[in-house]
mmCIF file of C-alpha atoms in Angstrom:
data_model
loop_
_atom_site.group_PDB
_atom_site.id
_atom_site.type_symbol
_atom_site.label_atom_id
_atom_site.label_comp_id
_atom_site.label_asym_id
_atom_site.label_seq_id
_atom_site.Cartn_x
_atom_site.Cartn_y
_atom_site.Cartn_z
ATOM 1 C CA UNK Q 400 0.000 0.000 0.000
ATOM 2 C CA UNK Q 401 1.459 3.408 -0.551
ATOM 3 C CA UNK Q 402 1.625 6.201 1.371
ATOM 4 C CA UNK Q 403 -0.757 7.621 0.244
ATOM 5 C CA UNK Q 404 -3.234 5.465 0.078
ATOM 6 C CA UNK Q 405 -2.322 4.464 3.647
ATOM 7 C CA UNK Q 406 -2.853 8.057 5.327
ATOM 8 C CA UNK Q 407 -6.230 8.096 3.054
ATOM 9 C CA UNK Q 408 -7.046 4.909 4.637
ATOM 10 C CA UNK Q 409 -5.923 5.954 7.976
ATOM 11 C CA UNK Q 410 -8.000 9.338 7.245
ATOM 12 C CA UNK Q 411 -11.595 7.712 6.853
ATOM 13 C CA UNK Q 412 -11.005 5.272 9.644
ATOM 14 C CA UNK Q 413 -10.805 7.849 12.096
ATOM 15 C CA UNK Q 414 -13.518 10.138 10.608
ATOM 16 C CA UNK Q 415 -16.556 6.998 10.506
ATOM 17 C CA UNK Q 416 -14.890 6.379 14.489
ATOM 18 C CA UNK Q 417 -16.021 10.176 14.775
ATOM 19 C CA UNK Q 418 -19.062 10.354 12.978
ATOM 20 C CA UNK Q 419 -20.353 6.999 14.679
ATOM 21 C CA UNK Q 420 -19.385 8.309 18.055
ATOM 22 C CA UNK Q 421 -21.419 11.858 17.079
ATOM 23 C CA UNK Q 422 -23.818 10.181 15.463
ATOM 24 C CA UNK Q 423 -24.844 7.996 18.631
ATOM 25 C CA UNK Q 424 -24.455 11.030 20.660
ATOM 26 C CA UNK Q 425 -26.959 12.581 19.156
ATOM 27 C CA UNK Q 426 -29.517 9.736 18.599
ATOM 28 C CA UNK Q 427 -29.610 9.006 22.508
ATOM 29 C CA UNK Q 428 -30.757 12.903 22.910
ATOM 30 C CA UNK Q 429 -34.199 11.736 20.878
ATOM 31 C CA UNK Q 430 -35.378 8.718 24.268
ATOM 32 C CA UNK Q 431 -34.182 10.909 26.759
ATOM 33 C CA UNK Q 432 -36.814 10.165 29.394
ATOM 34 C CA UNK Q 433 -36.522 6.405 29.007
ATOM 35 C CA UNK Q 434 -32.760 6.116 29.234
ATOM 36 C CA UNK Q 435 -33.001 8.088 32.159
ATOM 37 C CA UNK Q 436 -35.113 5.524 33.732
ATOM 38 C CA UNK Q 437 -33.223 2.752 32.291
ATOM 39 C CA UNK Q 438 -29.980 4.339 33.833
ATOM 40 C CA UNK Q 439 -31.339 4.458 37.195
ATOM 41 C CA UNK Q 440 -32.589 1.275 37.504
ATOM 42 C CA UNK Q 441 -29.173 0.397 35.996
ATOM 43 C CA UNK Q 442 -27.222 1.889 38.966
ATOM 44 C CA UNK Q 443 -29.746 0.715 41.592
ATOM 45 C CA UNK Q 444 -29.457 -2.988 40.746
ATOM 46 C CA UNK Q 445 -25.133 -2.022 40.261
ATOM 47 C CA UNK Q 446 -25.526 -0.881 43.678
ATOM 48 C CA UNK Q 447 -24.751 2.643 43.101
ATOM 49 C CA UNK Q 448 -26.723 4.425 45.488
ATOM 50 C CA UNK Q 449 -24.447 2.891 48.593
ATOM 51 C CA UNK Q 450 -21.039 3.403 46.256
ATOM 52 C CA UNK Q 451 -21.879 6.532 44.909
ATOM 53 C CA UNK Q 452 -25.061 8.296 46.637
ATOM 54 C CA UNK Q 453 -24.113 11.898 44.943
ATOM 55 C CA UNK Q 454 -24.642 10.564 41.279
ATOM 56 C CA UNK Q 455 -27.576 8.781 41.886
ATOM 57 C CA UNK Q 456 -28.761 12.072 43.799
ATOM 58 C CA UNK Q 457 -28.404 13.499 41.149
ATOM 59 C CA UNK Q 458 -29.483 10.855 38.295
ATOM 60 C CA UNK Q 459 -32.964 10.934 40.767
ATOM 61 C CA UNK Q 460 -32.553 14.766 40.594
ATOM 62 C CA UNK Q 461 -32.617 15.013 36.842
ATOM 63 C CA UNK Q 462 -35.100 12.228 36.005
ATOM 64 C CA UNK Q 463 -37.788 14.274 38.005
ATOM 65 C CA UNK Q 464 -37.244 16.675 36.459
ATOM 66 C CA UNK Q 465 -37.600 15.288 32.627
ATOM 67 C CA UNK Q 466 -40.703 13.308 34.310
ATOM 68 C CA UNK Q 467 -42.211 16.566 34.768
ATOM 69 C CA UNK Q 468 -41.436 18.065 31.990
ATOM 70 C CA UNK Q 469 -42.744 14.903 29.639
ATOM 71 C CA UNK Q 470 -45.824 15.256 31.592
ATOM 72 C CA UNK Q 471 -46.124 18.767 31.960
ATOM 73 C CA UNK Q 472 -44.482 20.761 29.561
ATOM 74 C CA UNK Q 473 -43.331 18.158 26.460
ATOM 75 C CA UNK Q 474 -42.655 20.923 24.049
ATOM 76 C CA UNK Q 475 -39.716 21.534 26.123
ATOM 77 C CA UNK Q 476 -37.928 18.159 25.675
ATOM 78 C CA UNK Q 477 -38.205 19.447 21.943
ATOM 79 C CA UNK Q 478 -35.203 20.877 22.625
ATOM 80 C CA UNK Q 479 -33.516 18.331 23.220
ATOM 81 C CA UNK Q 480 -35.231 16.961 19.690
ATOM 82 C CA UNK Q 481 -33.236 19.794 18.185
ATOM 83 C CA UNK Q 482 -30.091 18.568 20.103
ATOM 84 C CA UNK Q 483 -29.625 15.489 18.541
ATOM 85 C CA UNK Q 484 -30.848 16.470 15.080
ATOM 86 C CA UNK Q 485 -27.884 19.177 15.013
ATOM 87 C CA UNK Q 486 -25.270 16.044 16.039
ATOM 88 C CA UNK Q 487 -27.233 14.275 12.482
ATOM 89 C CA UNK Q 488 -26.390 16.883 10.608
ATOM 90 C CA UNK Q 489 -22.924 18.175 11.818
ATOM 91 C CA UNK Q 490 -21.848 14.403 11.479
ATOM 92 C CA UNK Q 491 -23.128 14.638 7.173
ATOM 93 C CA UNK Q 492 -20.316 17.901 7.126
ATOM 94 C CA UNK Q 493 -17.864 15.227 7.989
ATOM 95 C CA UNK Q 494 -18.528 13.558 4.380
ATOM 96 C CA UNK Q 495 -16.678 15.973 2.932
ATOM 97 C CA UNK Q 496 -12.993 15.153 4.595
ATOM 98 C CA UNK Q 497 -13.711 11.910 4.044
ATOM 99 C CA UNK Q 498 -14.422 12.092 0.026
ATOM 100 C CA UNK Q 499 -11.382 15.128 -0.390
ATOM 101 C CA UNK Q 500 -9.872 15.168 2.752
ATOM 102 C CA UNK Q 501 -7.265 17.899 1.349
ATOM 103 C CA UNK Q 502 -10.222 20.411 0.270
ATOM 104 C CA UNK Q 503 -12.278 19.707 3.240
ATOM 105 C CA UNK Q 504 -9.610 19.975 5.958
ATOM 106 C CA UNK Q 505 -12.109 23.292 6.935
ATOM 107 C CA UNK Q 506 -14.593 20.933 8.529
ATOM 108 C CA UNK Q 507 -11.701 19.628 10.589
ATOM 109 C CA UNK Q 508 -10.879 22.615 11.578
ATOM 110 C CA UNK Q 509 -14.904 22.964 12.422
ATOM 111 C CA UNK Q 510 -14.980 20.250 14.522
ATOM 112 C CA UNK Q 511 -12.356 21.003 16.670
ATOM 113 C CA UNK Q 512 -13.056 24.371 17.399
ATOM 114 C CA UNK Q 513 -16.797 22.749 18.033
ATOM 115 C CA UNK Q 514 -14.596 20.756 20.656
ATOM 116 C CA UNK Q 515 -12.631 22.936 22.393
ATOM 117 C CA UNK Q 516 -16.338 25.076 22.635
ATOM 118 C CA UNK Q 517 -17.665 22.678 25.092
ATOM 119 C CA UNK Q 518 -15.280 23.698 27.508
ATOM 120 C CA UNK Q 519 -16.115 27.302 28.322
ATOM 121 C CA UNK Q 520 -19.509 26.304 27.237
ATOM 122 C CA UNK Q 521 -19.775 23.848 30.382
ATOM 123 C CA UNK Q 522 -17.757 25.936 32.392
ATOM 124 C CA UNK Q 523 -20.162 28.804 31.971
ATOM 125 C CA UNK Q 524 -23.274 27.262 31.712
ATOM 126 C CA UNK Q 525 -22.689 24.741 33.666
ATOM 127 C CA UNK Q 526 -23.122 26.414 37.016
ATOM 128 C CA UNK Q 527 -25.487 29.012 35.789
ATOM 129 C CA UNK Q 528 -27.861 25.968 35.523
ATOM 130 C CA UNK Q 529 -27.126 24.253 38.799
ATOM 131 C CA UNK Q 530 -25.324 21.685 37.149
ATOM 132 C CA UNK Q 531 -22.541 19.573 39.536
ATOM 133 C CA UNK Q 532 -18.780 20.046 38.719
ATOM 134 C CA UNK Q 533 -17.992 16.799 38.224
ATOM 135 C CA UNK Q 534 -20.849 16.628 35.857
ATOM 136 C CA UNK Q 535 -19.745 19.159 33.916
ATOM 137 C CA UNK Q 536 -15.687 17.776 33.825
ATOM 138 C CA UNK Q 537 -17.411 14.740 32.125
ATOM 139 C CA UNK Q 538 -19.470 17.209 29.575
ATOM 140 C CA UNK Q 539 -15.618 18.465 29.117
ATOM 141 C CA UNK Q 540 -14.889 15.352 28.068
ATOM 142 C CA UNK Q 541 -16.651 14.960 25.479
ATOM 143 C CA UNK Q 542 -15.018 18.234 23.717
ATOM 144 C CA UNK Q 543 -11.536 16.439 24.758
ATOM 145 C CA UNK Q 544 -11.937 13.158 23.299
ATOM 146 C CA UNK Q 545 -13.586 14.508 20.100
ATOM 147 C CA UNK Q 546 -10.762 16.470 19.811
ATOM 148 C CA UNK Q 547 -8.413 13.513 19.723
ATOM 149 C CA UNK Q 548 -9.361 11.843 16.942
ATOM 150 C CA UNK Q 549 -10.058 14.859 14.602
ATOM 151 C CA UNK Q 550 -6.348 16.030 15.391
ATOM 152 C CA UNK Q 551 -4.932 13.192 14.337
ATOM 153 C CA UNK Q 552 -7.358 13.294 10.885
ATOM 154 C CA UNK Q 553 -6.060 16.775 10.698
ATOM 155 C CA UNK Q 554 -2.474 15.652 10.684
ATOM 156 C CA UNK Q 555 -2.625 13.091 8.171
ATOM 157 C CA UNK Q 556 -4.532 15.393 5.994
ATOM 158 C CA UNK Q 557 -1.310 17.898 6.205
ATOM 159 C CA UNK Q 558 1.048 14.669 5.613
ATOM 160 C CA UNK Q 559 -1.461 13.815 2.634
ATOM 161 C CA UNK Q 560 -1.530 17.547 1.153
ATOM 162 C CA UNK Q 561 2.388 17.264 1.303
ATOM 163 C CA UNK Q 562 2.155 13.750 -0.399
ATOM 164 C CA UNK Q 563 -0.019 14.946 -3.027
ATOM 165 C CA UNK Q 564 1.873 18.211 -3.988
ATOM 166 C CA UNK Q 565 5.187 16.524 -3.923
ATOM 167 C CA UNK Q 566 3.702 14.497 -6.528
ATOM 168 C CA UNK Q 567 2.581 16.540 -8.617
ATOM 169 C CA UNK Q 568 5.168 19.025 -9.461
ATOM 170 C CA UNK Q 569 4.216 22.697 -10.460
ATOM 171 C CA UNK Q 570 0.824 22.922 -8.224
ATOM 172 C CA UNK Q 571 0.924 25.480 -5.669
ATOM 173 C CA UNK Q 572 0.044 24.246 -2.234
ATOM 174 C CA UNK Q 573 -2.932 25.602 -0.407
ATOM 175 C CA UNK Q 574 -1.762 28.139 2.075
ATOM 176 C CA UNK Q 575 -2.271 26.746 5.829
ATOM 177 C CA UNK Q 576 -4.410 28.527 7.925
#
């Protein structure tokens, strides 16, 4: 296999890891009431609430108040409808690196500046809404972790781009940004 055709490989592997891992992110915003449930019953039959009373304080906490809200006020958890659809389509954007990584390196770039957003975003919001610390290190996390794997896609992009005008002599390179 050559090099290129390695980093290209390399390339979509890491882009369907990301676009799976948004896509399910954002499909398990649609049920949120029943996972909920399904959580806590989880943790109750793990034992949680001896191990860890402050999450399932918490869990308890939060599945009241989706409860009332499905009950009370649904058009609220539309929100949340709106949530996931925006992880759907954010994760078709990523079609682009992966059909012309080179040309679409912007979306890249998109998606980790989407990442490293969750971080002020949870550290601002996050206790503005009553949410717990350690809740919102794990929200954190997500902006981390996503951040990993684009990286990496946008490094073997540049190694690709360097590939591909080495090849071809007399093209001008695109100028990094």
């Amino acid at each position: 296999m050559s090099d290129r055709a390695a980093l290209l490989k390399g390339i979509r592997v890491w882009l369907v890891f990301f676009v799976v891992c948004l896509v399910l992110s954002g499909v398990t915003a649609f049920p949120l009431v029943h996972e909920l449930r399904w959580t806590e019953e989880a943790l109750r039959s793990l034992g949680a609430p001896e191990h860890l009373p402050g999450l399932m304080e918490w869990i308890a906490r939060v599945r009241y108040g989706l409860d009332t809200a499905d009950a009370d006020h649904p058009f609220l958890l539309y929100g949340t409808d709106w949530l996931a659809f925006a992880h759907l389509v954010i994760a078709v954007a990523f079609l682009g690196p992966y059909r012309d990584p080179v040309r679409n390196i912007w979306v890249v770039d998109f998606g980790l500046i989407a990442c490293a957003g969750v971080v002020p975003l949870a550290l601002v919001c996050g206790p503005i809404r009553g949410i717990p610390f350690w809740w919102s290190v794990g929200d954190m996390a997500f902006g981390v972790f996503g951040a990993v794997p684009l990286y990496l896609v946008r490094q073997k992009i540049k190694r690709l781009e360097a590939l591909t005008e080495a090849a071809v002599p007399g093209v001008a390179a695109v100028p990094a940004q």
